Short mmCIF file of C-alpha atoms in Angstrom, two decimals:
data_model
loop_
_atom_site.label_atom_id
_atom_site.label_comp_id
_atom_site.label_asym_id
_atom_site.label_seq_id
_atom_site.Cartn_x
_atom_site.Cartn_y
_atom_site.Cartn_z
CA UNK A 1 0.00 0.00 0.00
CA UNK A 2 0.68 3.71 -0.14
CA UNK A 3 2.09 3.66 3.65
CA UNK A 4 4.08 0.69 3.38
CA UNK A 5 5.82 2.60 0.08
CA UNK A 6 6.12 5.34 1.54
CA UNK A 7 7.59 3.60 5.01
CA UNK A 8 10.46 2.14 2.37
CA UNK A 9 12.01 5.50 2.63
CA UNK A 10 12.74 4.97 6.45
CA UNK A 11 16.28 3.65 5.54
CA UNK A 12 16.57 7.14 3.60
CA UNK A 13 15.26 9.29 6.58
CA UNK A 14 18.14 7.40 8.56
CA UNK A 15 20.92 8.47 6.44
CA UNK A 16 19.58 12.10 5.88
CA UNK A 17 19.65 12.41 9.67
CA UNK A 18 23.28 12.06 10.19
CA UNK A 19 23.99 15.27 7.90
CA UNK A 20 21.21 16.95 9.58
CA UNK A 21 23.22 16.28 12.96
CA UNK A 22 26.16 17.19 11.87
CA UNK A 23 24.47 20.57 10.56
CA UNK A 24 22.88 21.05 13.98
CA UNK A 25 26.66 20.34 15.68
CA UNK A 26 28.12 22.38 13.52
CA UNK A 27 26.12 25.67 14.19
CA UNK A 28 25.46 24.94 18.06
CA UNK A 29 29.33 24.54 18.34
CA UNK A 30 29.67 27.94 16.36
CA UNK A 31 27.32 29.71 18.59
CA UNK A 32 28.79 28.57 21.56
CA UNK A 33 32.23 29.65 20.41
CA UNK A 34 31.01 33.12 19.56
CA UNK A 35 29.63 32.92 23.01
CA UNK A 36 32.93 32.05 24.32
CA UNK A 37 34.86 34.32 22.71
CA UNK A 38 32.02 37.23 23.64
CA UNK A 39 32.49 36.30 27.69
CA UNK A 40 36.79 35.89 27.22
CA UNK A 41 37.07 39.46 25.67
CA UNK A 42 34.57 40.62 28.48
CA UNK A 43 36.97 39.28 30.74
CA UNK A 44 39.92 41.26 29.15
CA UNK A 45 38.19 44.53 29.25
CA UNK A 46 37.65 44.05 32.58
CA UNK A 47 41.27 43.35 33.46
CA UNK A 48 42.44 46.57 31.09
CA UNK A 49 39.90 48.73 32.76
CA UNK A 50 41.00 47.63 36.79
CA UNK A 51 44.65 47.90 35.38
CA UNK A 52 44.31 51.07 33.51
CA UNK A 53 42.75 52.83 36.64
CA UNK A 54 45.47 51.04 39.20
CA UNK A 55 48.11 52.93 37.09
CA UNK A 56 46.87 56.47 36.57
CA UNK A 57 46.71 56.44 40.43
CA UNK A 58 49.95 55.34 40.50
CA UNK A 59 51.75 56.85 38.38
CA UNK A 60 49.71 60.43 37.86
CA UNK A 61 48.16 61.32 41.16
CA UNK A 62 52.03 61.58 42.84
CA UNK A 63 52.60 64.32 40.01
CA UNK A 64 50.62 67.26 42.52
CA UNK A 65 52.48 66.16 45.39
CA UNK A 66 55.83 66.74 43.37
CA UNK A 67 54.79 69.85 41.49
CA UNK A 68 52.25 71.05 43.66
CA UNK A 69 48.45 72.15 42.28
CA UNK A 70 45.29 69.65 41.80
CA UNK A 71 45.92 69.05 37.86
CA UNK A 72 46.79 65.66 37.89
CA UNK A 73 43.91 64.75 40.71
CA UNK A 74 41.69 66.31 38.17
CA UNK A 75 42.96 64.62 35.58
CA UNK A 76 42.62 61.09 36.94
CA UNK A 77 39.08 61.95 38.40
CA UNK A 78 38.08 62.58 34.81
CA UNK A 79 39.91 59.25 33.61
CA UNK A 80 37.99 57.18 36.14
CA UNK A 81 34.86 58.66 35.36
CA UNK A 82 35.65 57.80 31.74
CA UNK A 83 36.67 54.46 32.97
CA UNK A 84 33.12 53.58 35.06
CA UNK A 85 30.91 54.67 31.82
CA UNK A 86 32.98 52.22 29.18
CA UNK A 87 31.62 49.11 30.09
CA UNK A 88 27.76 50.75 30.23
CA UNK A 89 28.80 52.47 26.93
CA UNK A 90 29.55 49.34 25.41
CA UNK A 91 26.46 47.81 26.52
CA UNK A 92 24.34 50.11 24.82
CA UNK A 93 26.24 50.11 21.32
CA UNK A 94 25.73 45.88 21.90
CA UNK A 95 21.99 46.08 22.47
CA UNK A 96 21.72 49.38 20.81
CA UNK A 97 20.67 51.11 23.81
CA UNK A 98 20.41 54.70 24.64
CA UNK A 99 22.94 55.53 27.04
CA UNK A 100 22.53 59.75 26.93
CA UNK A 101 21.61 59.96 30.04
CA UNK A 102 24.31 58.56 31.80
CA UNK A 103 27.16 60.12 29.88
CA UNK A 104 25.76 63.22 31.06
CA UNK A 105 24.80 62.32 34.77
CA UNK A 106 28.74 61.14 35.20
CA UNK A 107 30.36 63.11 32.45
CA UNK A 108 31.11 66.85 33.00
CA UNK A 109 28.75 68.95 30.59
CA UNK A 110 31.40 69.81 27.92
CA UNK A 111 32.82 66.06 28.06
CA UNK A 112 29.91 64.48 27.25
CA UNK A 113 28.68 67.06 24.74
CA UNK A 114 31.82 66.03 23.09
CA UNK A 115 31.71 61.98 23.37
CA UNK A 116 28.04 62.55 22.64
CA UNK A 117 28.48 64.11 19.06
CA UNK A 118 31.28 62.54 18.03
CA UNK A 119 31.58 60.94 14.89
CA UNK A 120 33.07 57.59 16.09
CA UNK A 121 31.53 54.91 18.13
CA UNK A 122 31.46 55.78 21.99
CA UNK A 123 33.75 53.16 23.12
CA UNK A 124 36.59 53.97 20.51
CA UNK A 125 35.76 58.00 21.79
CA UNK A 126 36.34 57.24 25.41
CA UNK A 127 39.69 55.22 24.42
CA UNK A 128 41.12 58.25 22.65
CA UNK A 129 39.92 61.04 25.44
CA UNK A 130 41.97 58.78 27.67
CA UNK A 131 44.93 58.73 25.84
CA UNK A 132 44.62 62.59 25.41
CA UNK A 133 44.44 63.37 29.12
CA UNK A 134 47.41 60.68 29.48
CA UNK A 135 49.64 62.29 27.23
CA UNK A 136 48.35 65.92 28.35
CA UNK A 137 49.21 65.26 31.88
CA UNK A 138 52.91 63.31 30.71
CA UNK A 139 53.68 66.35 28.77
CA UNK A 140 53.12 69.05 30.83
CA UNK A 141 55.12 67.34 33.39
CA UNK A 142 57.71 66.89 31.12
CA UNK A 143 58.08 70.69 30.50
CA UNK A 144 57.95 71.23 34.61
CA UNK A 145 60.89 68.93 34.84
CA UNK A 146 64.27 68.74 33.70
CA UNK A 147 65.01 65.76 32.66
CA UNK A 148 62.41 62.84 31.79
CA UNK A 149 61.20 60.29 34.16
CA UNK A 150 62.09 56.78 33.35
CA UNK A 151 59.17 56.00 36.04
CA UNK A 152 56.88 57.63 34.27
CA UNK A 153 58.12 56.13 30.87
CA UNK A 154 57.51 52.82 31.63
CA UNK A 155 53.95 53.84 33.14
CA UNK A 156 53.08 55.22 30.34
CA UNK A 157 53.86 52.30 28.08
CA UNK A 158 51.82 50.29 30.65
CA UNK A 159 49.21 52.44 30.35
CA UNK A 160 48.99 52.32 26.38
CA UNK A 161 49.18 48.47 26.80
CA UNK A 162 46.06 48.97 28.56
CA UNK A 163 44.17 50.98 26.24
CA UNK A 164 45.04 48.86 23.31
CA UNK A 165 43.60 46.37 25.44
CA UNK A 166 40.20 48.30 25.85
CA UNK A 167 40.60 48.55 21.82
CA UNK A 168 41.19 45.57 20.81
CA UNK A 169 38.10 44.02 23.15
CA UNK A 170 35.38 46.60 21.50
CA UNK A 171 36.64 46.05 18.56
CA UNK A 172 36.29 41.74 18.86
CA UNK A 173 32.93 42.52 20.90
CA UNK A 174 31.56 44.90 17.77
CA UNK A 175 32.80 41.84 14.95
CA UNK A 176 31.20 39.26 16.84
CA UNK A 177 27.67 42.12 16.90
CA UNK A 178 27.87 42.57 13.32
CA UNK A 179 28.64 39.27 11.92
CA UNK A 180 26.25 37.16 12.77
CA UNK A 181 26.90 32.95 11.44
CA UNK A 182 24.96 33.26 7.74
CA UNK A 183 21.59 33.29 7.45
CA UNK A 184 21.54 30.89 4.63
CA UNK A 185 22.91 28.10 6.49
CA UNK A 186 20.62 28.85 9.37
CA UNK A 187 17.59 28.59 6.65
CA UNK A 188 18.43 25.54 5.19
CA UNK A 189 19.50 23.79 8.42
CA UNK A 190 15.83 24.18 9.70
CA UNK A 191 13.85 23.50 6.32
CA UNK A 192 15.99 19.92 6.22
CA UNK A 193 15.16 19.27 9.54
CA UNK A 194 11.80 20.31 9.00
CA UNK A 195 11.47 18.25 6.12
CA UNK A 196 12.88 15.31 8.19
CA UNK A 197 10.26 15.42 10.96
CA UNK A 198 7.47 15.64 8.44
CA UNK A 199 8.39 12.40 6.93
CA UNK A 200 9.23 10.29 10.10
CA UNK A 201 6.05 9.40 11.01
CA UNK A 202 5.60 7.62 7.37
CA UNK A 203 8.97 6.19 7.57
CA UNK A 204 8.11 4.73 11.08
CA UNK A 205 4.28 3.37 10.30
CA UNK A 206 6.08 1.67 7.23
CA UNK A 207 9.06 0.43 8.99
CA UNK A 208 7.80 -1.08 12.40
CA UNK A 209 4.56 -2.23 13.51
CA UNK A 210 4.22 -0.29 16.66
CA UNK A 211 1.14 1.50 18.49
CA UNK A 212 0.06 4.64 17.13
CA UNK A 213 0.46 5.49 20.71
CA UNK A 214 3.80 4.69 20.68
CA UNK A 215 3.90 6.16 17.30
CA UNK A 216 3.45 10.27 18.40
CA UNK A 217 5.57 9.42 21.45
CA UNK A 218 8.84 8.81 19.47
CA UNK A 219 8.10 11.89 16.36
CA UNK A 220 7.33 14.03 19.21
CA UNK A 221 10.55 13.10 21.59
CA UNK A 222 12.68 13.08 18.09
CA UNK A 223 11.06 16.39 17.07
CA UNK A 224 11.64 17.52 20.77
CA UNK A 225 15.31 17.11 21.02
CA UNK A 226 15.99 18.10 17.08
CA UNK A 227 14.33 21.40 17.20
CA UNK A 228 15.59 22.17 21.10
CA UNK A 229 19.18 21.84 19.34
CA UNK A 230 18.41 23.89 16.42
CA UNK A 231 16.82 26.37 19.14
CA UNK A 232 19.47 26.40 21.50
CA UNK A 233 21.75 27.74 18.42
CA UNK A 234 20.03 30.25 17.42
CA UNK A 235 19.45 31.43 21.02
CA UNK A 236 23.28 31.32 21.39
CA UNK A 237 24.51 33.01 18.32
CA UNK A 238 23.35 36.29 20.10
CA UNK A 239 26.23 36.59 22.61
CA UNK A 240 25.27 39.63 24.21
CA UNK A 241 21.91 39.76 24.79
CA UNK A 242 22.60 36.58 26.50
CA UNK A 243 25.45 37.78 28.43
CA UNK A 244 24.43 39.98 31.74
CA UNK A 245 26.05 42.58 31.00
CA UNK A 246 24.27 45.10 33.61
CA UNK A 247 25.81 42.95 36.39
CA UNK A 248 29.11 43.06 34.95
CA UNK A 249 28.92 46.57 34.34
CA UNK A 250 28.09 47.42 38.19
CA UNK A 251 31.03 44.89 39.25
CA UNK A 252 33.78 46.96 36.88
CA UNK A 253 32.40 50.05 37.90
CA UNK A 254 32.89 48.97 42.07
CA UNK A 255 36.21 47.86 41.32
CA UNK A 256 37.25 51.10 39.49
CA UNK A 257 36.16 52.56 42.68
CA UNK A 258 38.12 50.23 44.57
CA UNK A 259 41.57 51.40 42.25
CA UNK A 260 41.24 54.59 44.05
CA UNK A 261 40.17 53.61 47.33
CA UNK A 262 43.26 50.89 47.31
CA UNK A 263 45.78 53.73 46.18
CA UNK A 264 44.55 56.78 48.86
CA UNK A 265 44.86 54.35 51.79
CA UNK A 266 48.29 52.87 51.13
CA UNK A 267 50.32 52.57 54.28
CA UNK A 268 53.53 55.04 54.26
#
């Protein structure tokens, strides 16, 4: 009969499965790298960003105490503020977010007019402010003294080291943002699989002689754990929406905080 034909092609649904498997590995392993890779460069920014603040209260805040006047305090006041808004700056260019208002609560008014209308992504703004003041700050001590500071030399190296760092993770975090794995093979992995489910139900009525009962249990646990896959990478290939980023955020921004804390109560 028509069934029993039709159940003939249950060998066939058994060997298009394995390439449907692999296609299902092969994009769940994807998403979960780009979800890897999303968390690890996270990680660095968060490293650069404690670092970064450790050493402009090491290595600038000393500068009034030499030479006298608040310009340096100033100066790494404005870098730490800088410092606390990156992370929530990059959140909001992730989830394309509007993060106005706080650039302008923590920001001095012509500060954030100026990250604010600039033509550049926030995050690549904030990295080049903070190289400004850096430099600024160097330079004018520089002309104050008479020869230059090896100290200070090798600070500032550190320093760039750490704003490369702050680079290179916005610009891995925007790649992975804006490439997304290709929607063709994201199409024709779930019309294949699709197509597969419809037709195991007449490969299994022609194949076995089992319970309809028994029947729509096994299509709907197959079905189940095929489509939770293809699910699960497609859920996954969106790192940072994923990712809690607001909790992260709030943790870099308390141990900015702690940079300067750590610094000001040194014992002498």
């Amino acid at each position: 009969n028509l069934l029993g034909r039709l159940g003939g092609g249950s060998g066939a649904l058994g060997i298009s499965l394995a390439p449907i498997l692999l296609l299902l590995t092969l994009k769940t392993n994807r998403s979960m790298d780009r979800l890897l890779e999303a968390r690890k460069t996270w990680g660095l920014m968060t490293r650069a960003l404690r670092s970064l603040m450790g050493l402009c209260c090491t290595y600038l805040l000393p500068l009034d105490e030499t030479n006298g006047g608040s310009s340096a305090t100033d100066c790494t006041l404005l870098i730490g503020r800088y410092l606390s808004i990156f992370p929530w700056v990059l959140k909001g260019t992730l989830r394309a977010e509007d993060d106005e208002e706080l650039i302008r609560r923590v920001l001095p008014p012509n500060e954030a007019e100026w990250v604010l209308n600039s033509p550049a992504k926030r995050p690549s703004a904030i990295v080049v402010r903070i190289r400004n003041l850096i430099a600024q700050q160097l330079k004018e001590q520089e002309q104050k003294s008479s020869q230059p500071s090896t100290v200070l030399t090798i600070g500032h190296l550190q320093m760039e080291e750490r704003l490369c760092d702050l680079e290179t993770s916005f610009g891995r975090c925007y790649r992975i943002y804006t490439s997304p794995i290709p929607p063709t093979y994201t199409r024709h992995t779930s019309r294949v699989l699709f197509l597969h489910l419809l037709l195991l139900p007449l490969g299994l009525v022609g194949a076995t002689s089992v319970s309809p009962l028994l029947l729509i249990l096994t299509c709907a646990l197959t079905s189940y754990v095929l489509v939770g896959i293809d699910e699960i990478g497609l859920e996954v290939e969106h790192a940072f929406p994923m990712m809690p980023l607001q909790p992260l955020a709030k943790r870099i921004q308390g141990e900015i905080l702690n940079q300067v804390i750590l610094v000001k109560t040194l014992p002498s």
